[in-house]
Amino acid sequence: MTPRELRCSKGRAHADNSTVTTAPDLGQPTAAHPAAPSRRRTGIVAVLALGIALAAVVPVALPGHPLLRLLVALLGLVPLTAALTALSRRQNRLTRDLRSSQAAFSTLVKSSVDLVVILDRQLRITFASPTVATLLGRAPGDVVGLSLPDAVHPDDRPGLFGPSSPAPGEHGEFAVRTVRVRTGEAQWRLVQATVRDLRADPDVGAIVLYCRDVTSRGRGTDPELLELSLTDPVTGLPNRTALSRRLGAVQRQVDASPVALVLVSVDGLAAATPRGTESTVLRVLTSRLARELRGEDWLARGKDGDFVVLVDGTVSDAEVVATRLVATIGRLATDAGPLTATAGVTGLASDVDPGEALRRADLALYSARSAGLGSVHRYDDALRIARDRRSTLAADLAGALARGELRLAFQPVVDVVLHRTVSVEALLRWRHPELGDVSPQEFVPLAEESPLISELGRWVLREACRTVARTTDDELSVAVNVSARQVRSGELVSDVVAALEAGALPASRLVVEITESMLLDAHVAADLQTLRDLGVRVAVDDFGTGWSSLAYLVGMPVDLLKMDQHFLAGIETDPQRQALCRTVLQLGAGLGLPVIVEGVATPGQLALLRDMGHRFVQGYAFSRPLEAEQLAAGAWRTFDAVALDAPPPAAAP
């Protein structure tokens, strides 16, 4: 930067007292470029062109002896030679000036204490001074080509080049930004950057940053900037960075004074608050949570909007605090109803680093969510073992189909009036080479978390159609449960048609099972109607567990209802359970839909269901799931007929 530029920049900075900006120091150079050629070069070129023209045209036009014309031509070359000599000297001088300018730029940059970074229009680094090695532990060549936002902490990226930053048209304006930047050791350093936007300058076309370290390990810390970088902007609580620091400090003291960690997750906050009011609700929620804490407890914000509390006490003390916080959140009413929350609790130990402590609390929170909203669970080794097993299964499931570890079993559905099997349900099974048989309740949710569930769904459809088509009964049908991801992918109809064609199975012998929640999607309803038009039947699985969609059954493309087995719990002794099952049967009859009862395991349950008028039942009272070979051999034709003749249990008192 020239002294004149510097004076102009400082003048602009002092002229606008409402903007907090700083100009770079004298030791901070701008990007150096050679000066634009002056008009003198244009004059020399014009003289050169004129000399060439005269030397070429005038001798030809002159009359007389050829020697005379040659003499005139030689005289015309004199100014041409002079012009060429002047042009050569000027070119050499410009080259020396350019080299001198580049050398001066390099010397100034290398001697600058602060880091100089130049960005292109896509915010990629095109140049970094050698100081980057001291500040960030990286060589200049390693950072060239990197995108600057990728190196900045996610919470600080909007403020670096946000709406308040200089726009491209504001040529040369300065702005000061303080952000956290990742070092080569994957740590964060607080960096203050003076940003000069020169994208509108045709000779530069770049953004120049002058960076200095303002962390406590550098040349001093600005307390206000440091406090800002460690605070959640919405709630005013310490953010995740501050939490990590606090955990590191507390970890060294837990042997003398126990400390526990509580991780609280608020469920459905975004859906329960109108747009634009989330910040207000969060501040109210923060105030209420703070009032429930003891003086020694410390509240902060965690990842994904969770709240974290460091409790001065044991894990039992933390469970009491967590229960109180969950209850407090439940008392905060919104337009969509009260909020709900769950919490995970773990103790801190000197041999457990902060990252592992947070992971343990997250495992406890996951366990609490599985138990239901409002739950509070503490971490134990069983959760860690379950996490490791879950990770192993998730990794191995991806190749299980290709390795031939997956197979289908078939559970018969019996008509207790005709005493015969009318259909079978295809059930997916996995035999892990090391862990043995894995329950579908364990691996199917893992598959549903990834696109793998659609691939498995297509395979189950093809395999089920092929297997049932090989049986000797032309009326035996097969039911296949399809996942929500596969249904909502828009490919269900084509997947079903392909499976029917590959297995040579009539459409009337296939039943597609869906859950109640899928009925709320108009796109799904259209696909189900298309399947029914093809002859495929549609069943609602686990009917009765989602009463919110009950009204949608009227007029929906549904042929069967499958009553969830949870309705049978205590049915042999509980009159209310019996009344509930009877109500479901009457509801299906009123809608003209047959009801299949799942999970019938005892003769007593079967007898009660028969007395209520239930006709189609499925469960261990008749048969366990059959392997494909047993199905092909006709094992589905026989079942335990003794169960049909068992007397009903005594009425409950």
XYZ file of C-alpha atoms in Angstrom:
653
model
C 0.000 0.000 0.000
C 1.326 3.422 -0.939
C 1.489 6.227 1.650
C -1.259 8.002 -0.233
C -3.524 4.920 -0.079
C -2.796 4.612 3.605
C -3.682 8.255 4.274
C -6.909 7.888 2.281
C -7.870 4.709 4.106
C -7.233 6.271 7.494
C -9.167 9.334 6.444
C -12.171 7.248 5.514
C -11.937 5.285 8.758
C -11.846 8.457 10.884
C -14.569 10.109 8.876
C -17.145 7.453 9.785
C -17.230 7.191 13.539
C -20.249 4.888 13.521
C -18.329 1.974 12.035
C -15.714 0.123 14.084
C -12.971 -0.592 11.571
C -9.215 -0.642 11.611
C -6.769 -0.125 8.781
C -3.822 -2.451 8.422
C -0.485 -1.467 9.911
C 2.384 -0.188 7.806
C 3.934 -3.620 7.845
C 0.868 -5.166 6.206
C 1.098 -4.903 2.406
C -1.700 -5.100 -0.085
C -1.454 -7.370 -3.090
C 1.319 -5.928 -5.292
C 0.698 -5.438 -8.993
C 2.740 -3.498 -11.612
C 1.486 -0.034 -12.392
C -0.510 0.494 -15.564
C 1.568 1.633 -18.581
C 1.644 5.403 -19.061
C 0.721 7.279 -22.234
C 4.449 7.594 -23.110
C 4.513 3.978 -24.253
C 1.591 4.712 -26.593
C 3.552 7.619 -28.153
C 6.621 5.466 -28.780
C 4.528 2.828 -30.471
C 2.949 5.483 -32.706
C 6.379 6.829 -33.741
C 7.555 3.305 -34.468
C 4.552 2.633 -36.695
C 5.034 5.908 -38.560
C 8.743 5.170 -39.170
C 7.969 1.771 -40.631
C 5.341 3.302 -42.904
C 7.678 6.004 -44.160
C 10.540 3.561 -44.752
C 8.271 1.339 -46.787
C 6.200 3.853 -48.791
C 8.261 6.981 -49.416
C 11.225 5.370 -51.269
C 8.890 3.672 -53.678
C 7.108 6.915 -54.513
C 10.301 8.941 -55.153
C 11.563 9.231 -58.785
C 15.178 8.977 -59.673
C 18.090 6.689 -59.354
C 17.729 3.535 -57.172
C 20.683 4.665 -55.040
C 18.751 7.793 -54.181
C 15.725 5.789 -53.104
C 18.000 3.511 -51.015
C 19.485 6.523 -49.268
C 16.043 7.870 -48.437
C 15.039 4.456 -47.033
C 18.115 4.352 -44.819
C 17.331 7.813 -43.557
C 13.793 6.614 -42.733
C 15.188 3.822 -40.589
C 16.953 6.259 -38.284
C 13.828 7.238 -36.279
C 12.738 3.599 -36.372
C 16.002 2.506 -34.789
C 15.771 5.263 -32.192
C 12.223 4.251 -31.315
C 13.189 0.617 -30.971
C 16.089 1.538 -28.711
C 13.853 3.701 -26.494
C 11.219 0.965 -26.328
C 13.805 -1.630 -25.335
C 15.193 0.578 -22.594
C 11.687 1.262 -21.252
C 10.817 -2.448 -21.314
C 13.954 -3.258 -19.332
C 13.135 -0.530 -16.829
C 9.558 -1.843 -16.406
C 10.882 -5.355 -15.884
C 13.298 -4.099 -13.196
C 10.474 -2.130 -11.565
C 8.205 -5.189 -11.591
C 10.888 -7.388 -10.061
C 11.625 -4.727 -7.490
C 7.905 -4.434 -6.664
C 7.547 -8.193 -6.287
C 10.671 -8.349 -4.156
C 9.395 -5.519 -1.979
C 6.016 -7.272 -1.651
C 7.682 -10.552 -0.694
C 9.977 -8.824 1.793
C 7.147 -6.894 3.413
C 4.913 -9.978 3.672
C 7.657 -12.155 5.107
C 8.602 -9.496 7.639
C 4.995 -8.910 8.677
C 4.211 -10.212 12.139
C 0.590 -10.791 11.147
C -0.665 -13.356 8.676
C -1.632 -12.076 5.203
C -4.185 -14.124 3.247
C -5.554 -13.430 -0.241
C -8.872 -14.963 -1.340
C -10.428 -15.278 -4.778
C -14.095 -14.601 -5.494
C -15.049 -18.119 -4.358
C -13.326 -17.508 -0.984
C -10.545 -19.950 -1.813
C -7.072 -19.141 -0.523
C -4.719 -18.128 -3.334
C -1.876 -16.839 -1.147
C -0.824 -17.100 2.504
C 2.236 -15.517 4.035
C 4.815 -17.669 5.866
C 3.329 -16.532 9.212
C 0.599 -19.151 8.684
C 3.049 -21.772 9.968
C 3.340 -19.961 13.311
C -0.334 -19.096 13.657
C -1.998 -22.286 12.427
C 0.809 -24.835 12.240
C 0.451 -25.257 8.470
C 2.805 -24.586 5.579
C 1.702 -21.865 3.115
C 1.552 -24.381 0.292
C -0.792 -26.621 2.297
C -3.502 -23.977 2.618
C -3.459 -22.641 -0.960
C -6.614 -23.818 -2.716
C -8.539 -24.439 0.498
C -11.949 -22.863 1.060
C -11.716 -20.383 3.934
C -15.185 -21.183 5.417
C -14.115 -24.821 5.819
C -11.363 -23.749 8.220
C -13.625 -21.497 10.305
C -15.766 -22.757 13.179
C -19.352 -23.452 11.942
C -20.832 -21.023 14.485
C -18.584 -18.191 13.229
C -19.008 -18.647 9.472
C -22.126 -16.436 9.093
C -20.333 -13.546 10.786
C -17.199 -13.725 8.652
C -18.794 -12.881 5.319
C -22.316 -12.107 6.420
C -24.649 -9.288 5.403
C -22.660 -6.739 7.385
C -19.430 -7.465 5.511
C -18.216 -5.164 2.744
C -20.086 -5.689 -0.485
C -18.183 -6.077 -3.764
C -19.097 -2.583 -4.774
C -17.640 -1.004 -1.630
C -14.161 -0.888 -3.029
C -11.396 -0.964 -0.459
C -13.631 -0.772 2.643
C -12.369 -2.403 5.830
C -14.149 -4.622 8.346
C -12.929 -6.458 11.439
C -14.055 -10.006 12.141
C -13.077 -12.293 15.031
C -13.522 -16.015 14.403
C -12.224 -19.396 15.530
C -9.926 -21.078 13.001
C -8.877 -24.725 13.010
C -5.153 -25.360 13.344
C -3.122 -28.186 11.852
C -3.488 -29.994 15.204
C -7.321 -29.867 14.891
C -7.603 -27.248 17.642
C -9.267 -23.828 17.554
C -7.509 -20.466 17.775
C -9.226 -17.113 18.089
C -8.148 -14.972 15.114
C -8.948 -11.309 14.482
C -9.036 -10.565 10.745
C -9.005 -7.139 9.130
C -10.815 -7.713 5.844
C -10.242 -5.518 2.803
C -12.555 -6.174 -0.127
C -10.752 -5.466 -3.431
C -12.933 -7.612 -5.665
C -14.107 -4.519 -7.554
C -10.504 -3.475 -8.316
C -9.707 -4.794 -11.827
C -6.003 -4.939 -10.952
C -6.626 -7.083 -7.849
C -10.009 -8.838 -7.943
C -9.503 -10.437 -4.533
C -10.177 -10.137 -0.802
C -7.177 -9.425 1.426
C -7.146 -10.508 5.084
C -4.679 -9.330 7.721
C -4.916 -11.845 10.581
C -3.583 -11.821 14.118
C -3.866 -14.271 16.999
C -6.000 -12.955 19.881
C -6.260 -16.128 21.951
C -4.714 -16.306 25.395
C -1.686 -18.066 23.845
C -1.031 -15.198 21.450
C -0.102 -11.588 22.042
C -3.036 -10.920 24.333
C -6.763 -11.540 24.523
C -9.531 -9.056 23.968
C -11.854 -10.003 26.872
C -15.008 -8.846 25.094
C -14.201 -10.736 21.903
C -13.258 -13.866 23.826
C -16.459 -13.698 25.840
C -18.455 -13.309 22.636
C -16.828 -16.356 21.079
C -17.717 -18.512 24.105
C -21.378 -17.453 24.428
C -24.499 -18.772 22.737
C -25.973 -15.719 20.955
C -29.628 -16.658 21.600
C -29.708 -17.767 25.227
C -26.594 -16.043 26.530
C -25.409 -19.349 28.001
C -21.878 -20.724 27.585
C -21.648 -22.486 24.227
C -20.126 -25.856 23.335
C -16.602 -24.433 23.173
C -16.930 -23.021 26.670
C -18.411 -26.350 27.786
C -15.370 -28.246 26.521
C -13.070 -25.909 28.432
C -15.108 -26.244 31.607
C -15.151 -30.030 31.334
C -11.376 -30.075 30.937
C -10.957 -27.964 34.070
C -13.466 -29.948 36.126
C -11.972 -33.272 35.035
C -8.812 -32.514 36.981
C -10.773 -31.988 40.204
C -13.382 -34.772 40.211
C -11.269 -37.086 42.379
C -11.589 -34.623 45.250
C -15.146 -33.438 44.556
C -17.588 -35.526 42.451
C -19.239 -33.883 39.448
C -21.895 -35.345 37.141
C -23.135 -34.322 33.703
C -26.767 -33.995 32.594
C -27.725 -33.816 28.908
C -31.293 -32.558 28.350
C -32.978 -32.719 24.941
C -36.129 -30.696 24.219
C -38.307 -32.564 21.731
C -40.308 -30.855 19.002
C -39.350 -27.294 19.923
C -39.216 -26.068 16.317
C -42.571 -27.649 15.459
C -44.233 -26.332 18.627
C -43.253 -22.680 18.149
C -44.442 -20.331 15.385
C -41.823 -19.066 12.974
C -39.887 -16.160 14.399
C -40.628 -16.979 18.050
C -38.056 -19.737 18.611
C -35.544 -17.339 20.174
C -38.130 -15.972 22.594
C -39.205 -19.452 23.686
C -35.574 -20.513 24.143
C -34.847 -17.513 26.355
C -37.925 -18.207 28.481
C -36.946 -21.863 28.713
C -33.386 -20.954 29.712
C -34.663 -18.688 32.471
C -36.883 -21.439 33.891
C -34.127 -24.039 33.778
C -31.708 -21.695 35.538
C -34.187 -21.185 38.392
C -34.339 -24.950 38.981
C -30.575 -25.287 39.488
C -28.612 -25.032 42.686
C -25.983 -22.362 43.120
C -23.126 -24.756 42.360
C -24.641 -26.159 39.160
C -23.525 -24.836 35.762
C -25.825 -24.580 32.710
C -24.608 -24.470 29.090
C -25.703 -25.190 25.538
C -24.629 -28.382 23.761
C -24.844 -29.667 20.216
C -28.130 -29.698 18.281
C -29.689 -27.252 20.750
C -29.456 -29.550 23.785
C -28.908 -28.177 27.283
C -25.996 -29.411 29.417
C -25.724 -29.114 33.193
C -22.636 -29.811 35.290
C -24.000 -30.917 38.656
C -21.829 -30.537 41.725
C -22.487 -33.965 43.216
C -22.950 -37.646 42.438
C -24.835 -39.302 39.611
C -27.816 -39.732 41.950
C -27.807 -35.976 42.583
C -27.699 -35.412 38.854
C -30.706 -37.700 38.310
C -32.706 -35.609 40.774
C -31.718 -32.412 38.966
C -32.470 -33.960 35.550
C -35.927 -35.099 36.671
C -36.692 -31.607 37.923
C -35.543 -30.033 34.641
C -37.579 -32.439 32.496
C -40.658 -31.674 34.584
C -40.044 -27.924 34.236
C -39.848 -28.192 30.463
C -43.093 -30.166 30.448
C -44.862 -27.278 32.201
C -43.971 -24.786 29.468
C -47.028 -24.550 27.223
C -46.890 -23.545 23.555
C -49.506 -23.131 20.833
C -48.992 -26.812 19.974
C -49.244 -27.961 23.598
C -46.697 -28.570 26.372
C -43.088 -29.255 25.480
C -41.529 -32.640 26.214
C -37.976 -33.587 27.099
C -35.688 -36.500 27.941
C -32.360 -36.557 29.781
C -29.210 -38.630 30.018
C -26.917 -38.621 33.060
C -23.317 -39.722 33.564
C -20.596 -39.171 36.112
C -17.271 -37.515 35.357
C -13.940 -39.214 36.052
C -10.337 -38.089 35.862
C -9.512 -40.857 33.372
C -12.402 -39.992 31.017
C -11.760 -37.143 28.588
C -14.476 -34.525 27.969
C -15.375 -35.913 24.550
C -15.993 -39.391 25.956
C -18.034 -37.932 28.830
C -20.318 -36.184 26.341
C -20.629 -39.399 24.299
C -21.635 -41.314 27.411
C -24.270 -38.737 28.261
C -25.522 -38.971 24.677
C -25.820 -42.764 25.006
C -27.836 -42.342 28.187
C -30.035 -39.795 26.382
C -30.577 -42.250 23.510
C -31.636 -44.893 26.014
C -34.054 -42.431 27.632
C -35.622 -41.601 24.281
C -36.150 -45.310 23.601
C -37.981 -45.589 26.917
C -40.322 -42.709 26.102
C -40.634 -38.953 26.444
C -40.037 -37.622 29.925
C -37.574 -40.387 30.818
C -34.244 -39.919 32.605
C -31.563 -42.610 32.203
C -28.054 -42.899 33.548
C -25.061 -44.265 31.661
C -23.691 -47.728 32.405
C -21.398 -50.194 30.661
C -24.383 -52.053 29.224
C -25.170 -48.995 27.108
C -21.603 -48.916 25.823
C -21.756 -52.614 24.962
C -25.079 -52.046 23.203
C -23.573 -49.114 21.299
C -20.628 -51.223 20.167
C -22.942 -54.028 19.098
C -25.152 -51.568 17.247
C -22.136 -50.151 15.417
C -20.970 -53.649 14.469
C -24.389 -54.652 13.173
C -24.806 -51.429 11.197
C -21.447 -51.968 9.496
C -22.045 -55.676 8.749
C -25.640 -55.310 7.596
C -24.594 -53.505 4.421
C -23.023 -56.669 3.012
C -25.261 -59.266 4.646
C -27.483 -59.679 1.595
C -24.560 -60.187 -0.777
C -23.009 -62.738 1.611
C -26.222 -64.754 1.747
C -26.795 -64.189 5.467
C -30.400 -63.001 5.047
C -33.364 -65.291 4.515
C -37.158 -65.317 4.826
C -39.360 -67.182 7.275
C -43.136 -67.453 6.883
C -45.715 -67.127 9.713
C -49.098 -68.779 8.899
C -52.384 -66.892 9.277
C -55.194 -69.316 10.232
C -58.919 -69.097 9.593
C -60.346 -70.568 12.820
C -63.745 -71.099 11.171
C -62.489 -73.120 8.204
C -59.572 -74.644 10.180
C -57.064 -73.867 7.457
C -54.111 -71.624 6.678
C -55.191 -68.849 4.309
C -51.977 -66.843 4.029
C -48.446 -66.461 5.365
C -46.497 -63.376 6.396
C -42.918 -63.044 5.104
C -40.492 -62.279 7.956
C -36.881 -61.192 7.376
C -34.214 -63.114 9.322
C -30.457 -62.507 9.709
C -27.924 -65.063 10.890
C -24.709 -63.185 11.647
C -21.567 -65.332 11.169
C -20.223 -64.331 14.613
C -23.204 -63.087 16.631
C -25.670 -65.757 15.495
C -29.356 -64.990 14.904
C -30.073 -61.261 15.199
C -33.592 -60.162 16.079
C -35.481 -58.149 13.433
C -36.356 -55.651 16.193
C -32.614 -55.012 16.398
C -31.441 -54.867 12.778
C -34.516 -53.594 10.899
C -34.370 -50.152 12.600
C -30.706 -49.967 11.574
C -31.660 -50.649 7.975
C -34.444 -48.055 8.122
C -31.897 -45.377 9.007
C -30.246 -45.722 5.592
C -31.217 -46.258 1.934
C -30.372 -49.946 2.491
C -33.960 -50.544 3.620
C -35.248 -49.970 0.078
C -32.851 -52.553 -1.353
C -33.859 -55.054 1.327
C -37.523 -54.292 0.706
C -37.229 -55.090 -2.998
C -35.384 -58.330 -2.230
C -38.044 -59.419 0.287
C -40.813 -58.740 -2.251
C -39.100 -60.792 -4.973
C -38.125 -63.656 -2.656
C -41.570 -63.853 -1.027
C -43.391 -63.936 -4.380
C -41.009 -66.529 -5.788
C -41.261 -68.812 -2.737
C -45.070 -68.754 -2.420
C -45.530 -69.224 -6.168
C -43.747 -72.597 -5.848
C -46.272 -73.973 -3.341
C -48.960 -76.420 -4.468
C -51.904 -74.309 -3.237
C -53.057 -71.798 -5.828
C -55.015 -69.844 -3.183
C -52.254 -69.331 -0.589
C -51.296 -65.649 -0.394
C -48.288 -63.923 1.119
C -48.118 -60.667 3.095
C -45.036 -58.447 2.884
C -44.406 -55.522 5.226
C -42.961 -52.533 3.340
C -41.043 -49.711 5.013
C -42.053 -46.060 5.050
C -38.913 -45.121 3.103
C -39.740 -47.570 0.325
C -43.370 -46.449 0.192
C -42.524 -42.753 0.082
C -39.791 -43.243 -2.525
C -42.435 -43.351 -5.249
C -41.103 -46.710 -6.489
C -43.440 -49.033 -4.566
C -45.713 -49.776 -7.529
C -42.827 -50.586 -9.866
C -41.137 -52.702 -7.166
C -44.325 -54.721 -6.616
C -44.950 -55.227 -10.341
C -41.349 -56.367 -10.867
C -41.595 -58.833 -7.970
C -44.885 -60.312 -9.232
C -43.452 -60.764 -12.729
C -40.184 -62.279 -11.482
C -41.985 -64.761 -9.238
C -44.880 -65.470 -11.647
C -47.312 -64.836 -8.767
C -50.853 -63.526 -9.435
C -51.433 -60.076 -7.943
C -54.428 -61.376 -5.957
C -52.081 -63.552 -3.877
C -49.974 -60.648 -2.609
C -50.811 -58.515 0.445
C -48.824 -55.310 1.043
C -48.692 -54.291 4.718
C -48.240 -50.650 5.712
C -48.440 -48.776 9.010
C -51.254 -46.405 9.945
C -49.106 -43.279 9.707
C -48.565 -43.829 5.981
C -52.258 -43.285 5.311
C -51.819 -39.575 6.018
C -49.751 -39.123 2.837
C -51.876 -38.415 -0.256
C -49.082 -39.644 -2.554
C -49.018 -42.980 -0.716
C -52.800 -43.310 -0.953
C -52.611 -42.886 -4.732
C -49.974 -45.621 -5.036
C -52.016 -47.956 -2.843
C -55.063 -47.398 -5.029
C -52.957 -48.282 -8.092
C -51.885 -51.523 -6.427
C -55.494 -52.393 -5.597
C -56.464 -51.757 -9.206
C -53.822 -54.335 -10.164
C -55.406 -56.854 -7.755
C -52.950 -56.507 -4.829
C -54.548 -56.281 -1.379
C -53.521 -53.702 1.220
C -53.378 -54.322 4.979
C -52.823 -51.834 7.818
C -50.231 -53.366 10.159
C -50.174 -52.784 13.940
C -53.661 -51.336 13.759
C -54.749 -49.597 16.955
C -51.390 -48.116 17.890
C -51.968 -44.876 15.934
C -55.486 -43.721 16.618
C -54.768 -40.279 15.168
C -55.234 -41.710 11.651
C -58.367 -43.695 12.452
C -60.648 -41.313 10.554
C -58.544 -41.760 7.424
C -59.601 -45.401 7.127
C -62.944 -44.372 5.684
C -62.608 -44.343 1.911
C -58.933 -45.331 1.971
C -57.595 -48.133 -0.284
C -57.421 -50.702 2.540
C -58.594 -54.352 2.531
C -57.436 -55.784 5.896
C -56.612 -54.681 9.438
C -53.975 -56.361 11.605
C -54.521 -55.833 15.337
C -51.286 -55.294 17.241
C -50.308 -58.036 19.696
C -50.028 -55.538 22.562
C -53.833 -55.643 22.826
C -53.556 -59.254 24.019
C -51.494 -58.458 27.117
C -53.555 -59.628 30.107
C -56.588 -60.431 27.984
C -57.219 -63.729 29.791
C -57.758 -62.015 33.154
C -58.522 -58.367 32.414
C -62.121 -57.510 31.404
C -61.077 -54.090 30.104
C -58.576 -55.697 27.735
C -61.282 -58.048 26.542
C -63.618 -55.111 25.920
C -60.894 -53.279 23.991
C -60.262 -56.270 21.696
C -64.003 -56.655 21.151
C -64.218 -52.972 20.182
C -61.489 -53.324 17.562
C -63.314 -56.305 16.045
C -66.582 -54.371 15.928
C -64.824 -51.405 14.338
C -63.401 -53.595 11.576
C -66.764 -55.234 10.997
C -68.432 -51.828 10.785
C -65.938 -50.732 8.142
C -66.283 -53.994 6.252
C -62.633 -54.900 6.868
C -61.506 -58.339 8.153
C -59.289 -58.148 11.262
C -56.236 -60.387 11.716
C -55.043 -60.708 15.314
C -51.265 -60.982 15.680
C -49.303 -62.621 18.477
C -51.826 -65.244 19.641
C -49.603 -67.452 21.785
C -51.845 -69.479 24.157
C -54.977 -71.610 23.829
C -56.710 -69.333 26.359
C -56.164 -66.249 24.191
C -57.383 -68.142 21.144
C -60.563 -69.305 22.880
C -61.446 -65.788 23.997
C -60.864 -64.372 20.524
C -63.067 -67.058 18.965
C -65.869 -66.234 21.387
C -65.588 -62.563 20.396
C -65.996 -63.505 16.754
C -62.393 -63.050 15.593
C -61.865 -65.313 12.619
C -58.286 -64.742 11.421
C -55.456 -65.236 13.908
C -51.677 -65.531 13.713
C -49.178 -66.669 16.323
C -47.376 -69.425 18.176
C -50.683 -70.975 19.249
C -50.633 -72.609 15.809
C -47.135 -72.528 14.452
C -43.778 -70.854 14.692
C -42.457 -69.211 11.511
C -41.653 -71.762 8.806
C -38.463 -71.851 6.758
C -38.776 -71.660 2.974
C -38.097 -75.402 2.651
C -40.884 -76.227 5.136
C -43.272 -73.960 3.267
C -42.457 -75.648 -0.030
C -42.982 -79.050 1.592
C -46.528 -78.116 2.682
C -45.920 -77.679 6.429
C -48.300 -74.718 6.389
C -51.211 -77.125 5.798
C -50.965 -78.589 9.301
C -51.152 -76.819 12.657
C -51.961 -77.596 16.288
C -55.682 -78.313 16.030
C -55.815 -78.962 19.782
C -55.638 -75.195 20.299
C -58.928 -74.752 18.474
C -60.702 -77.097 20.848
C -59.264 -75.672 24.093
C -61.871 -74.380 26.562
C -61.860 -70.658 27.357
C -60.278 -69.565 30.641
C -62.376 -68.715 33.654
C -63.880 -65.254 33.652
C -61.940 -62.622 35.559
C -63.345 -61.717 38.972
